[in-house]
């Protein structure tokens, strides 16, 4: 690649996937000070009126600019800017009951018809431009200093339905399903609802037209005249669409120094600073036919009808009338500041390559409330206490060069990491209360492996072990028992990840190679976690004294297949074309468990050896699945012009029963322990069936 002319290089890069191509570009630029980025597109557009799942759409632009300026022989200045404004309709996980009623594993509960047109309630809009200024200084032939400053800003948001004194309109809400009516002893009503959901698509979707009818005849102003400010006219909307925003502004500064002290020793070091502010708030997106909305805490209006202060989302602006484009509900900033310094030494010996590195960091974060909530007037407004964490990491590794083709390597690390700010405040929308006993996470990790690099066979085999301790996680949910939103805070989340990986690629002929990959892992929770419930409307809930032990030890970490295998046939004959045929198998896939059902209160009176106990405390594992994928492409050269055609077919066998993940609902049905049908089924995601892409590009 280093010897290629620019046109030849562009042709070769076009045959790689984007990650490989960008990796090669970075290596070439570092080794040759050669600008390759201008061979990449500067502008593009990607869109779809509807995706694989009904009711979804996609509309995205992308732009990129990179400019170099050489300042003498030793200095290079680079400016890079890029961004991708994207708007897309989202799809949601649903329950087996709804998938069966819809007779479709790609049922999407987020959309419905409005005036005969599909409209999605969950629309994600993201645009976060990044600006980077980089300075490379070649101090001498043995030492370089690279300094980078970057700025990222813009918006991140997703819309959702909200309502005030109105029924929950979600079509797959458990109280709207046949299973709920059977559970409360109304089989006739269940049969009617089941027939309607099974045979009427509109009944399975959001009824947008009904929102407009309800809002145009709303009686809220007559029912609550005390909230309506003088001069306000029109209808107070009962249903609205809100845009939940968490706009991020981030500044980064890095300075890395590299010095080749001798042929056998290289020293690297650096400093870094990060300042991030996340602006969390809601915007009223659509009044759905109404004229205004009043910024109140709907749950406080229900629970404290005679306390006007508690009912306010912002006591500083009581009974505030909001219209489309206004902030309401909550508004606060989370600020994070992080400084770090690191040092690494690399030894290159005849038989061994050795490195040893260390880092020290300091992380500080705090919350700044912009609303004084009626529930927590003393702890919601203004700047909170600043929390500091000092952390360190050490890592090292060695590679033993048996000969020019065989290598044995070993790496190890121990580090501490500050908790993420998003998992540090129990209810940041309403107050600045921190998770009790918040502490840094500890990570111990190591791996040992073997590398083979020969002309016809390349292989990598390794075993690894990683222990995570003192993790914290927060899950927000609606508590049906307390009839309020809140947070489940989990601490002492310890995990153990261990396994083995093997990858082999063998050339059968100069143009044909066989590739095999196997990843066998065990990712489990290695200890019982501690749970605590906190309400948005109160300091705590009242389940098991608000704090409880979670029987999580031995459960599997969700979100990935723990075993994965691929066997691939790669064709790359002369003529600038290629084809990859991959056979894949994924196994040991677990869905996320409900911690509340793994508590002591959930198993009181149950025999630990019984099937009912296992149903309550166990974890759902889905079936292993098999897929086949095919990718191919060809490049054509016409003088100095290039035409690239790439084609891919995913999931050739059209496997539509592949559950890729899911989660138990955080509602727990105690009647399920008696063997009756649960109304709180898990929610699943399915792999898309057969799909394909064709990409044709022309470079002039």
XYZ file of C-alpha atoms in Angstrom:
700
model
C 0.000 0.000 0.000
C 2.815 2.429 0.823
C 4.157 2.224 -2.743
C 0.797 2.718 -4.467
C -0.176 5.748 -6.449
C -3.186 7.655 -5.016
C -5.600 6.146 -7.549
C -4.409 2.607 -6.837
C -4.605 3.242 -3.108
C -8.182 4.526 -3.373
C -9.107 1.416 -5.337
C -7.612 -0.882 -2.719
C -9.266 0.954 0.176
C -12.662 0.749 -1.523
C -12.550 -3.038 -1.260
C -12.249 -2.925 2.542
C -14.886 -2.223 5.130
C -14.861 1.291 6.577
C -13.114 0.416 9.874
C -10.248 -1.378 8.112
C -9.892 1.404 5.555
C -9.726 4.139 8.198
C -7.192 2.132 10.192
C -4.941 1.852 7.147
C -5.343 5.556 6.410
C -4.183 6.432 9.937
C -1.153 4.154 9.696
C -0.151 5.541 6.291
C -0.453 9.119 7.487
C 1.656 8.390 10.543
C 4.357 6.520 8.613
C 4.585 8.789 5.577
C 3.024 12.127 6.584
C 0.837 11.443 3.579
C -2.633 12.947 3.171
C -5.121 10.247 2.200
C -8.275 11.675 3.765
C -9.171 13.672 0.679
C -9.818 10.332 -1.036
C -12.887 9.911 1.200
C -16.274 11.511 0.428
C -16.909 14.952 1.898
C -20.704 14.872 1.700
C -23.321 12.156 1.695
C -27.021 11.514 2.248
C -28.763 8.400 3.487
C -32.510 8.021 3.815
C -35.407 5.580 3.881
C -39.123 6.308 3.890
C -39.629 3.146 5.917
C -37.149 0.681 7.343
C -37.426 -3.041 7.953
C -39.919 -2.476 10.779
C -43.187 -0.690 9.975
C -43.500 2.929 11.034
C -39.762 3.588 10.966
C -37.934 5.994 8.692
C -34.390 7.318 8.359
C -33.020 10.629 7.098
C -29.361 11.469 7.554
C -26.758 13.742 6.043
C -23.024 13.633 6.672
C -20.235 16.106 6.009
C -16.495 16.012 6.449
C -13.653 18.469 5.935
C -9.959 18.083 6.650
C -7.295 20.690 5.844
C -3.536 20.452 6.427
C -1.096 23.329 6.637
C 2.623 22.735 6.843
C 4.480 25.332 8.942
C 8.114 24.910 8.066
C 9.833 21.530 8.066
C 8.911 20.455 11.589
C 5.327 21.629 12.145
C 2.048 20.438 10.642
C -1.313 21.974 11.507
C -4.532 20.115 10.719
C -8.163 21.144 11.044
C -10.916 18.530 10.778
C -14.636 19.025 11.067
C -17.434 16.516 10.611
C -21.021 15.838 11.597
C -24.069 13.784 10.714
C -27.492 15.389 11.301
C -29.845 12.438 11.602
C -33.559 12.022 12.124
C -35.076 8.554 12.434
C -38.256 6.847 13.562
C -37.558 4.294 16.255
C -38.875 0.785 16.854
C -39.569 -0.693 20.272
C -39.409 -4.106 21.877
C -42.728 -5.734 22.692
C -44.103 -8.819 24.433
C -44.650 -12.325 23.015
C -48.391 -11.733 23.413
C -48.335 -8.768 21.035
C -45.990 -10.440 18.555
C -48.407 -13.399 18.422
C -51.501 -11.194 18.046
C -49.811 -9.228 15.252
C -48.476 -12.448 13.690
C -45.215 -10.592 13.144
C -41.976 -10.560 15.149
C -41.332 -7.018 13.882
C -44.434 -5.480 15.414
C -43.621 -1.885 16.381
C -45.809 -0.230 19.058
C -44.472 3.299 18.448
C -46.504 4.295 15.382
C -50.075 4.775 14.201
C -52.117 6.372 11.445
C -52.916 10.083 11.362
C -55.185 11.176 8.525
C -54.274 7.951 6.756
C -50.500 8.541 7.061
C -48.076 6.669 9.334
C -46.673 8.708 12.206
C -44.073 7.581 14.738
C -44.241 8.834 18.344
C -40.561 8.061 19.005
C -38.483 10.179 16.641
C -34.800 10.563 17.430
C -33.024 13.714 16.217
C -29.260 13.986 16.635
C -26.693 16.471 15.355
C -23.378 16.696 17.207
C -20.724 18.412 15.048
C -17.076 17.812 15.995
C -14.269 20.312 15.355
C -10.658 19.162 15.813
C -7.456 21.211 15.671
C -4.233 19.189 15.718
C -0.592 20.233 15.809
C 2.255 17.802 15.006
C 5.749 18.901 16.011
C 8.730 16.864 14.924
C 11.152 18.071 17.579
C 13.932 15.964 16.101
C 14.210 12.628 14.334
C 13.659 10.801 17.638
C 11.020 12.936 19.379
C 7.541 14.166 18.418
C 4.829 16.111 20.205
C 1.214 15.873 19.075
C -1.334 18.257 20.584
C -5.050 18.111 19.838
C -7.971 20.290 20.898
C -11.535 19.367 20.015
C -15.005 20.785 20.538
C -18.251 18.842 20.201
C -21.688 20.414 20.544
C -25.262 20.193 19.325
C -28.466 18.372 20.118
C -29.524 14.855 21.069
C -33.178 14.133 21.626
C -36.036 11.710 21.196
C -39.758 12.392 21.256
C -42.370 10.512 23.279
C -46.044 10.766 24.194
C -47.098 12.360 27.476
C -50.532 12.881 28.993
C -52.326 14.591 31.870
C -55.406 12.987 33.436
C -55.949 10.670 30.473
C -55.668 6.903 29.903
C -52.339 5.393 28.892
C -52.595 5.299 25.068
C -49.819 2.809 24.309
C -51.309 -0.115 22.389
C -49.145 -2.715 24.178
C -49.640 -1.259 27.690
C -50.405 -4.255 29.892
C -53.825 -2.954 31.000
C -54.890 -2.811 27.340
C -54.093 -6.480 26.623
C -56.187 -9.682 26.855
C -53.846 -11.192 29.464
C -54.731 -8.422 31.947
C -58.462 -8.989 31.604
C -58.000 -12.734 32.038
C -55.897 -12.083 35.142
C -58.655 -9.966 36.740
C -61.319 -12.559 35.957
C -62.954 -11.080 32.853
C -62.546 -13.778 30.156
C -65.355 -12.359 28.012
C -63.708 -8.953 27.846
C -60.370 -10.619 27.119
C -61.878 -12.494 24.159
C -63.328 -9.294 22.671
C -60.038 -7.412 23.017
C -58.054 -10.326 21.609
C -60.275 -10.553 18.545
C -59.956 -6.804 17.924
C -56.171 -6.782 18.313
C -55.733 -9.844 16.128
C -57.918 -8.665 13.243
C -57.616 -4.871 13.327
C -54.162 -3.388 12.687
C -55.280 0.062 13.861
C -56.097 -1.391 17.303
C -52.456 -2.481 17.642
C -51.134 0.990 16.885
C -51.285 4.515 18.332
C -54.580 6.299 17.632
C -53.363 9.784 16.689
C -56.739 11.051 15.513
C -58.265 10.359 18.928
C -55.688 12.652 20.591
C -56.863 15.580 18.489
C -60.506 14.857 19.286
C -59.831 14.622 23.023
C -57.662 17.774 23.115
C -60.182 19.868 21.171
C -62.888 18.999 23.681
C -60.656 19.074 26.793
C -62.344 20.100 30.069
C -59.126 20.450 32.094
C -59.427 24.235 32.350
C -62.914 23.886 33.827
C -61.786 21.185 36.264
C -58.652 23.050 37.436
C -59.382 26.765 37.039
C -56.852 27.602 39.779
C -53.986 26.583 37.462
C -55.103 28.649 34.476
C -53.551 32.108 34.397
C -55.713 35.105 33.603
C -55.951 35.774 29.880
C -55.237 32.176 28.844
C -57.692 31.023 26.216
C -58.261 27.852 24.231
C -57.983 24.187 25.164
C -55.544 22.665 27.644
C -54.117 19.576 25.908
C -54.465 16.251 27.661
C -52.138 14.473 25.210
C -48.901 15.987 23.903
C -45.662 14.968 22.209
C -42.537 15.980 24.100
C -38.903 15.989 22.998
C -36.625 14.610 25.713
C -33.272 16.267 25.215
C -29.796 15.709 26.571
C -27.717 18.122 24.513
C -24.008 17.669 25.072
C -21.182 20.194 24.877
C -17.708 18.748 25.243
C -14.188 20.187 25.033
C -11.095 17.979 24.974
C -7.384 18.704 25.063
C -4.683 16.066 24.539
C -0.918 16.375 24.321
C 1.143 13.250 23.594
C 4.933 13.097 23.610
C 6.925 10.261 22.044
C 10.692 9.864 22.324
C 12.779 7.057 20.836
C 15.551 7.070 23.416
C 17.391 4.145 21.867
C 16.789 1.277 19.488
C 15.588 -0.721 22.460
C 13.559 1.817 24.446
C 10.770 4.262 23.556
C 9.086 6.576 26.058
C 5.559 7.940 25.575
C 3.638 10.267 27.823
C 0.732 12.631 27.760
C -1.716 14.975 29.421
C -5.457 15.232 28.839
C -8.317 17.449 29.969
C -12.018 17.004 29.316
C -14.882 19.366 30.139
C -18.408 18.167 29.407
C -21.795 19.741 30.094
C -24.984 17.798 29.366
C -28.101 19.952 29.246
C -31.069 17.746 30.215
C -34.559 19.105 29.570
C -37.891 18.561 27.822
C -39.416 20.606 25.016
C -43.089 20.621 24.104
C -42.986 19.293 20.548
C -46.684 19.093 19.561
C -49.904 20.104 21.338
C -51.888 17.676 19.126
C -54.755 20.038 18.414
C -54.799 21.789 21.790
C -53.742 25.386 22.461
C -51.478 25.161 25.517
C -50.182 22.956 28.311
C -49.566 23.870 31.950
C -46.252 22.875 33.529
C -47.340 20.834 36.552
C -46.291 17.653 38.316
C -49.253 15.464 37.349
C -48.574 12.922 40.089
C -48.400 15.643 42.752
C -51.723 17.079 41.546
C -53.196 13.628 42.177
C -51.428 12.919 45.490
C -51.422 16.430 47.038
C -54.558 18.150 45.696
C -54.473 20.862 48.373
C -50.773 21.819 48.202
C -50.190 24.240 45.279
C -46.427 24.429 45.847
C -45.793 20.673 45.738
C -47.766 20.474 42.496
C -45.328 22.707 40.624
C -42.573 21.545 38.291
C -40.894 24.877 38.998
C -41.931 26.902 42.050
C -40.020 29.868 40.620
C -42.522 29.945 37.710
C -45.801 28.528 39.070
C -48.606 27.449 36.742
C -46.484 28.346 33.729
C -48.310 28.130 30.421
C -46.187 26.377 27.794
C -46.678 26.097 24.066
C -44.775 24.347 21.306
C -41.020 24.943 21.569
C -41.036 25.761 25.313
C -39.059 23.922 27.978
C -41.066 22.304 30.750
C -41.084 19.438 33.257
C -37.416 19.424 34.232
C -34.226 21.250 33.309
C -30.763 20.652 34.715
C -27.112 20.396 33.724
C -24.654 17.642 34.557
C -21.056 18.901 34.446
C -18.050 16.588 34.282
C -14.395 17.611 34.464
C -11.598 15.090 34.021
C -7.826 15.539 34.002
C -5.314 12.766 33.451
C -1.655 12.122 32.806
C -0.007 8.929 31.612
C 3.418 7.474 30.946
C 4.417 4.371 29.003
C 7.742 2.709 28.338
C 8.302 0.216 25.516
C 11.296 -2.122 25.329
C 12.133 -3.830 22.034
C 14.599 -6.648 22.567
C 15.751 -9.478 20.339
C 13.339 -11.995 21.829
C 10.938 -9.836 23.821
C 8.757 -6.764 23.365
C 7.744 -5.344 26.740
C 5.607 -2.383 27.748
C 4.656 -0.888 31.104
C 2.240 2.011 31.530
C 0.528 3.986 34.251
C -2.117 6.696 34.420
C -3.446 9.002 37.112
C -6.758 10.816 36.707
C -9.070 13.090 38.659
C -12.794 13.268 37.876
C -15.222 15.832 39.230
C -18.928 16.195 38.507
C -21.952 18.053 39.817
C -25.565 18.899 39.001
C -26.984 22.376 38.376
C -30.767 22.567 38.643
C -32.637 25.210 36.667
C -36.074 24.416 38.138
C -37.052 24.433 41.821
C -39.342 21.426 42.009
C -42.301 21.414 44.371
C -41.353 18.007 45.798
C -37.759 18.982 46.654
C -37.488 22.783 46.832
C -34.271 22.679 48.889
C -32.270 20.220 46.768
C -33.415 20.792 43.199
C -32.383 24.342 42.286
C -28.873 25.665 41.768
C -25.463 24.078 41.883
C -24.992 20.912 43.921
C -21.991 19.727 45.875
C -19.023 18.808 43.657
C -17.942 15.168 43.905
C -14.298 14.194 43.289
C -12.686 10.858 42.483
C -8.966 10.155 42.160
C -8.158 7.110 40.059
C -5.182 5.270 38.679
C -4.360 2.449 36.307
C -1.329 0.282 35.662
C -0.900 -2.108 32.780
C 1.867 -4.109 31.246
C 2.541 -6.787 28.726
C 5.142 -8.791 26.933
C 5.465 -10.612 23.626
C 7.922 -13.474 23.282
C 9.147 -13.833 19.696
C 9.731 -17.541 19.308
C 10.811 -16.898 15.718
C 9.676 -14.728 12.832
C 6.302 -16.461 12.659
C 5.387 -17.567 16.180
C 4.671 -15.263 19.105
C 3.432 -15.741 22.659
C 1.948 -12.728 24.448
C 0.630 -11.852 27.896
C -1.025 -8.634 29.100
C -2.399 -7.545 32.471
C -4.013 -4.426 33.919
C -5.456 -3.104 37.147
C -7.385 0.130 37.213
C -9.937 2.125 39.101
C -12.571 4.171 37.291
C -14.819 6.960 38.523
C -18.552 6.149 38.435
C -20.408 7.571 35.467
C -22.253 10.759 36.330
C -25.449 9.359 34.790
C -25.385 6.576 37.409
C -24.553 8.814 40.366
C -27.735 10.838 41.049
C -30.751 8.796 42.137
C -33.300 11.132 40.519
C -31.527 13.986 38.715
C -34.759 15.262 37.151
C -36.064 16.255 40.574
C -33.064 16.727 42.914
C -29.317 16.414 43.451
C -29.365 13.413 45.822
C -26.344 11.155 45.259
C -26.315 7.373 45.315
C -25.422 6.405 48.906
C -21.895 5.059 49.290
C -20.843 5.995 45.761
C -17.326 4.765 44.976
C -14.952 4.050 42.114
C -15.147 0.882 40.081
C -12.228 -1.596 40.260
C -11.135 -3.659 37.260
C -8.578 -6.481 37.140
C -7.861 -7.994 33.729
C -5.398 -10.321 32.042
C -4.906 -12.369 28.888
C -2.442 -14.895 27.499
C -2.260 -15.857 23.851
C -0.462 -17.169 20.820
C 0.030 -15.594 17.371
C 1.008 -17.299 14.145
C 1.985 -15.182 11.152
C 3.022 -17.202 8.120
C 2.477 -16.687 4.387
C -0.388 -19.177 4.183
C -1.763 -19.394 7.709
C -2.465 -16.687 10.259
C -3.919 -17.520 13.654
C -4.598 -16.006 17.043
C -5.604 -17.912 20.183
C -6.082 -16.405 23.622
C -7.691 -16.872 27.007
C -8.801 -13.913 29.096
C -10.139 -13.032 32.528
C -11.622 -9.739 33.762
C -13.147 -8.944 37.142
C -15.306 -5.833 37.649
C -16.138 -4.717 41.200
C -18.266 -1.966 42.741
C -20.166 -1.024 39.610
C -23.264 1.149 39.936
C -26.278 1.162 37.646
C -29.575 3.063 37.730
C -32.749 1.991 35.931
C -35.712 4.361 35.692
C -39.216 2.895 35.679
C -42.835 3.450 36.660
C -43.722 1.798 39.961
C -47.313 0.560 39.699
C -47.578 -0.122 43.424
C -46.584 3.434 44.379
C -48.116 4.908 41.195
C -45.099 7.098 40.515
C -41.893 7.207 38.513
C -38.698 6.353 40.263
C -35.285 4.755 40.074
C -33.902 1.368 40.954
C -30.324 1.908 42.145
C -28.054 -1.136 42.043
C -24.658 -1.085 43.750
C -22.015 -3.721 44.396
C -22.525 -4.948 40.854
C -19.607 -7.336 40.445
C -19.019 -9.142 37.153
C -16.595 -11.788 35.967
C -15.826 -12.153 32.262
C -13.687 -15.077 31.162
C -13.302 -17.118 28.051
C -11.233 -18.179 25.081
C -11.014 -16.894 21.526
C -9.592 -18.473 18.391
C -9.232 -17.031 14.894
C -7.593 -18.821 11.964
C -7.230 -17.806 8.334
C -5.650 -20.216 5.891
C -4.944 -19.690 2.209
C -6.158 -22.671 0.218
C -5.008 -21.095 -3.060
C -3.632 -17.623 -3.860
C -7.220 -16.467 -4.383
C -9.175 -18.576 -1.882
C -8.874 -18.576 1.892
C -10.802 -20.166 4.735
C -11.472 -18.246 7.934
C -12.725 -19.612 11.234
C -13.542 -17.706 14.416
C -14.710 -19.039 17.776
C -15.431 -17.003 20.903
C -16.451 -18.983 23.976
C -17.180 -16.896 27.037
C -18.760 -16.867 30.451
C -19.924 -13.426 31.577
C -21.658 -13.635 34.943
C -22.510 -11.568 37.993
C -20.076 -12.800 40.614
C -21.781 -11.497 43.770
C -25.158 -10.449 45.113
C -25.892 -6.839 44.281
C -27.590 -4.343 46.585
C -30.792 -2.657 45.418
C -32.552 0.487 46.591
C -35.712 2.159 45.329
C -36.020 5.933 45.104
C -39.053 7.864 43.910
C -39.176 11.019 41.837
C -41.832 12.151 44.294
C -40.263 11.007 47.576
C -36.929 10.075 49.113
C -37.621 6.352 48.889
C -40.315 3.794 48.126
C -41.638 1.290 50.637
C -40.591 -2.085 49.249
C -38.580 -4.222 51.684
C -37.610 -1.099 53.634
C -36.499 0.432 50.311
C -33.204 -1.476 50.371
C -32.834 -5.148 49.514
C -30.360 -7.774 48.452
C -30.558 -8.923 44.831
C -30.001 -12.626 44.190
C -27.861 -11.893 41.129
C -24.859 -14.114 41.837
C -24.395 -16.585 38.992
C -26.785 -14.831 36.583
C -25.427 -14.100 33.119
C -24.627 -10.618 31.878
C -27.128 -9.823 29.080
C -26.648 -7.980 25.835
C -24.447 -10.351 23.850
C -24.159 -13.966 22.745
C -21.675 -15.544 25.123
C -20.648 -18.068 22.457
C -20.200 -17.133 18.798
C -18.748 -19.063 15.865
C -18.078 -18.155 12.241
C -16.752 -20.196 9.334
C -16.054 -18.134 6.242
C -14.920 -18.716 2.688
C -13.104 -15.705 1.213
C -12.551 -15.299 -2.528
C -10.236 -12.598 -3.864
C -9.099 -13.572 -7.367
C -7.360 -11.204 -9.802
C -9.558 -8.556 -11.345
C -10.374 -6.422 -8.304
C -13.358 -8.402 -7.106
C -14.034 -10.294 -3.892
C -16.678 -12.386 -2.128
C -17.108 -13.502 1.498
C -19.508 -16.290 2.494
C -19.917 -16.600 6.272
C -21.705 -19.297 8.283
C -22.488 -18.064 11.819
C -23.840 -19.614 14.991
C -24.671 -17.698 18.186
C -25.516 -19.321 21.511
C -26.036 -18.667 25.223
C -28.009 -15.438 24.801
C -29.634 -14.170 28.000
C -32.092 -11.346 28.490
C -31.821 -8.719 31.214
C -33.421 -9.828 34.471
C -35.786 -7.954 36.800
C -33.854 -7.297 40.052
C -37.070 -6.800 42.035
C -38.197 -10.362 41.317
C -34.793 -11.566 42.582
C -35.333 -10.055 46.026
C -36.162 -11.695 49.354
C -39.713 -10.345 49.324
C -40.344 -12.000 45.951
C -39.494 -15.491 47.246
C -41.014 -15.426 50.734
C -42.666 -18.781 51.373
C -41.239 -20.477 48.283
C -39.291 -23.732 48.350
C -35.780 -22.981 46.952
C -35.856 -26.362 45.190
C -39.220 -25.792 43.525
C -39.948 -24.950 39.899
C -41.854 -21.846 40.999
C -38.740 -20.562 42.808
C -36.702 -21.099 39.642
C -39.314 -19.275 37.540
C -39.151 -16.275 39.850
C -35.392 -16.031 40.391
C -34.030 -17.648 37.228
C -32.940 -15.925 34.067
C -34.431 -16.402 30.629
C -32.134 -17.894 28.007
C -33.199 -17.803 24.364
C -32.404 -20.429 21.749
C -29.141 -20.445 19.832
C -29.476 -19.439 16.188
C -27.763 -19.968 12.833
C -27.305 -17.383 10.041
C -25.532 -17.118 6.684
C -24.218 -13.863 5.180
C -22.759 -13.110 1.758
C -20.746 -10.025 0.788
C -19.064 -9.207 -2.501
C -17.893 -6.438 -4.751
C -15.951 -5.384 -7.794
C -13.979 -2.328 -8.841
C -13.663 -0.971 -12.388
C -11.106 1.487 -13.725
C -11.878 3.746 -16.708
C -8.787 5.840 -17.300
C -8.534 7.924 -14.145
C -12.131 7.189 -13.124
C -13.189 4.397 -10.770
C -16.509 2.601 -10.367
C -17.120 0.559 -7.200
C -19.975 -1.927 -6.742
C -20.517 -3.661 -3.406
C -23.345 -6.089 -2.599
C -24.324 -7.778 0.658
C -27.033 -10.251 1.634
C -27.550 -10.669 5.366
C -29.392 -13.590 6.962
C -29.776 -15.478 3.677
C -31.915 -18.168 5.338
C -34.430 -15.498 6.465
C -34.257 -16.553 10.124
C -36.927 -14.363 11.765
C -37.021 -16.211 15.100
C -33.593 -15.046 16.275
C -34.090 -13.209 19.594
C -31.034 -10.981 19.883
C -31.878 -9.664 23.344
C -34.565 -8.308 25.607
C -35.457 -7.506 29.169
C -37.840 -8.429 31.946
C -40.229 -5.654 32.807
C -39.577 -3.930 36.126
C -43.150 -4.629 37.132
C -43.407 -7.823 39.175
C -46.562 -9.922 39.272
C -46.663 -11.783 42.587
C -49.534 -13.916 41.242
C -47.044 -15.404 38.780
C -45.638 -17.393 41.710
C -48.868 -19.375 41.891
C -48.585 -20.438 38.267
C -51.254 -18.099 36.840
C -50.561 -16.227 33.602
C -48.306 -13.223 34.100
C -49.414 -9.863 32.748
C -45.811 -8.627 32.790
C -44.147 -10.641 30.061
C -40.568 -9.895 28.977
C -39.945 -7.748 25.937
C -37.808 -9.084 23.074
C -35.835 -7.832 20.093
C -35.585 -9.939 16.922
C -32.882 -10.081 14.275
C -34.050 -8.747 10.924
C -34.915 -11.376 8.342
C -33.253 -11.559 4.949
C -32.088 -8.147 3.768
C -29.600 -6.866 1.258
C -27.756 -3.777 0.149
C -26.226 -2.602 -3.118
C -23.698 0.224 -3.092
C -22.526 1.845 -6.316
C -20.056 4.710 -6.250
C -18.159 6.633 -8.894
C -14.947 8.559 -8.285
C -14.014 11.125 -10.907
